[in-house]
Amino acid sequence: MTTVLGTAPIVRRRFVVRGVVQGVGFRPFVHVTAVGLGLAGEAHNDAGGLVIEVEGPAPAVAEFAVRLADGPPLAIVDGVETSELPVRGGREFAIGASDPDGAVRTLAAPDVATCADCLREIGDPADRRYRHPFATCTNCGPRFTITVDLPYDRATTTMARFPMCARCAAEYADPADRRFHAQPIACPDCGPRLEFLGRAGPVTGDEAALAAARTLLRDGGVLAVKGLGGYHLACRAADEDAVATLRRRKRRGAKPFAVMAPDLDAAGALAAIDEVAAGLLTGPARPIVLLPRLGRAGEGRAGEGRAVKGEAPLAADVAPGSPDLGLLLPYTPLHHLLLGDGPDGPGPGSLVMTSGNLGGEPIVADDADALVRLAALADGWLRHDRPVHVPCDDSVVRVVDGEELPIRRSRGYAPLPVALPIDVPPMLGAGAELKNTMCLAAGRRAWLSGHIGDMDDLATLATATAAEEHLEHLTDVRPRVVAADLHPDYRSRAWAVDRAGRGGVDGEGVRSVQHHHAHVASLLAEHRVPARQKIVGIAFDGTGLGTDGAVWGGEVLLADAAGFARLGHLGYVPLPGGDVTVQRPYRMALAHLAAAGLPWDPDLPPVAACPLPERRVLAHQLTTGLGCVPTSSVGRLFDAVAALAGIRQVVDFEAQAAIELEAAARGVDPGERRYPFPVGAGPVHVADPAPLIRAVADDVLAGVPARVVAARFHAALAGLVRELARRAARASGIDVVGLTGGVFQNALLLSAASAALRADGRTVLRHRVVPPNDGGLCLGQVLVAAAVRGDERRNDGEG
Ligand SMILES: [Zn+2]
Ligand SMILES: [Zn+2]
């Protein structure tokens, strides 16, 4: 009997696969699939994507097409074009080299955490990569951070300087091997080498360098350790003195440190980890996950020093006063070897892992730079000779209602593109001022850089320029238009103007985008809301320049990408003296009290916290309006309430008061009392904060605990969101509500507001791809600038 395949016609078909197809094990996948189906043919990368030709019985070719559409696990297939070719004969399936020429670039892949197979190998004494700090395969390892150019091949990565040994070369060339065409392939014979630099001079040899670094950690030292995207500063998380030293040297204030636990079990002893969080902690991107910490043991300086037995799991200084802990798991073999048990004894336990930099500066990635810039911060350096081409910080996420909420989108995510709902010309989005990222966009894609940092720093500006140039190189997008924030004093704007003035941006210059419109547009972009479809965008944050010159931050915008109408906002109160008030929430509390017509009762914590001379100046300012700007900022309202509740009068880092107010409210029953938050009649719906401030002050003076005040405030704010959305729906007929802006990093508020909106039958759009904070702003900027430009062109055409 002849088989069905035996009688089927023989066909030859070409597939061009576009998307993230390089550095994700696509060619081995194609090889195994084709050979498994008995197909002949060949595959190679070119600049347009992965080109595959297969030949064989028609049903087998059809099955190949089905499997191809999914691709290997790390691939993102944007599209597959197929065409029929004449049959050529042959029985082999060949993998070709990459073709470096071509007009269109494929996409670079993000860095991927060490896979289970590689981890097993580095733990297996019989394996030739036993304890090799640089083991990788097609399923894991560095990608974006080592990519110098595309197409992604060893020669275009920082691994180019390491010639493969014969055994690695054989694995690299073997289509059946897990390391087939794994560009960063390495082994102890041919790979990068570790080196430890300490007070006593350099220690070479991987095992000796590791042991020296672990000794330094055990002895309470601060170690600069080179990872995928740059240097971290590490110390034992249980060591009170070491953590305090690191905090002091880094000039970190009270800002929490992230902690790398050796494994999921160890992480589970530190924080409450549900299934979603466990998936994020162990997933290929391996971000820092903000989680509720367990048993506040270790708070209050137990003073056990370096004792391993019986000590608190975390030093008090790791995350002082924070109910959350930023946790991450090892994501390179080096991390696994540093934290795990070794020939020199048990591992050092969980480590504080913080970016190697001073607060606000970009992460240090260059080896020579690390020796200089980290000299005052570290006691020793564990480094290697594989250069980091693209600095990239750790990403940060949180879990809200069982969904991932990005807080910082960087390593493991960058430079994956975000699909856009409209076609855009080649553009650059310059982002905002703090926590900046920028993006390039063209066609239906936007590529966001990793986290860059605060743009008020010269080093950050240089990093921004380098990141932008590299992104241009990888994407081949040469921006014609630059989108920037409206604020004339933002460094990001000056940077954008400079960028537009240099060659390359021919002619169209800088387009200004209002801050909160950009926030709402970032939601439109990531949810791919069709052009001209309006949503009700509720944008709550700390600061953004409004079109009326006020500091906005409590906005209800009826918006599509091309424009917005301000349907409502938080009522204006005077913001006296800008930055100084942002740093001292007690000033904002006094401003809110004055605006509500309430006396500055010395029994109220912010009044007591404000020195008398400052109080006099403040009173004068608020009466005369001198040096005051009107603000509708919800971020500042959080500051005022946190100060009134006695939780925080002066902040060390951005949003500290709001974070602590959320922490105080968590799990607390607000009781019967409802704080009033009336909204005025239209056409613009203004929410009056005065009755709320009065109620808060009454509660505080009556001795109601701070946590109850905090819970009542959160309930009131969620209720306000619901009411503002009702008014907006009545005015516009639109039931889709987007929640955006830095305030919506607050899990309690985001969850409560979403539930309230859904109870009214509304559709809620939340961030899943880019952060609600200013780290997502660049995405919205390009969408708005493109939509406005498109409208102008259409209007010009009609006129
Ligand atoms: Zn692997
Ligand atoms: Zn080798």
mmCIF file of C-alpha atoms in Angstrom, residues 13 131 147 220 241 331 334 493 514 582 608 673 684 719 731 785 795:
data_model
loop_
_atom_site.group_PDB
_atom_site.id
_atom_site.type_symbol
_atom_site.label_atom_id
_atom_site.label_comp_id
_atom_site.label_asym_id
_atom_site.label_seq_id
_atom_site.Cartn_x
_atom_site.Cartn_y
_atom_site.Cartn_z
ATOM 1 C CA ARG A 13 7.401 26.887 -0.635
ATOM 2 C CA ARG A 131 30.330 25.875 37.065
ATOM 3 C CA THR A 147 24.280 43.408 20.343
ATOM 4 C CA GLY A 220 30.361 42.175 55.207
ATOM 5 C CA ASP A 241 26.285 46.817 58.966
ATOM 6 C CA TYR A 331 19.314 35.480 35.921
ATOM 7 C CA LEU A 334 27.356 34.105 37.415
ATOM 8 C CA ARG A 493 12.936 68.794 25.795
ATOM 9 C CA GLN A 514 0.841 67.803 26.742
ATOM 10 C CA VAL A 582 7.620 68.395 46.587
ATOM 11 C CA ALA A 608 4.065 71.115 63.987
ATOM 12 C CA ARG A 673 -17.161 57.105 57.693
ATOM 13 C CA VAL A 684 -15.793 71.194 33.420
ATOM 14 C CA GLY A 719 -15.087 56.942 44.745
ATOM 15 C CA ALA A 731 -21.181 64.296 28.920
ATOM 16 C CA ALA A 785 2.563 63.690 17.457
ATOM 17 C CA ASN A 795 -6.394 69.413 6.377
#
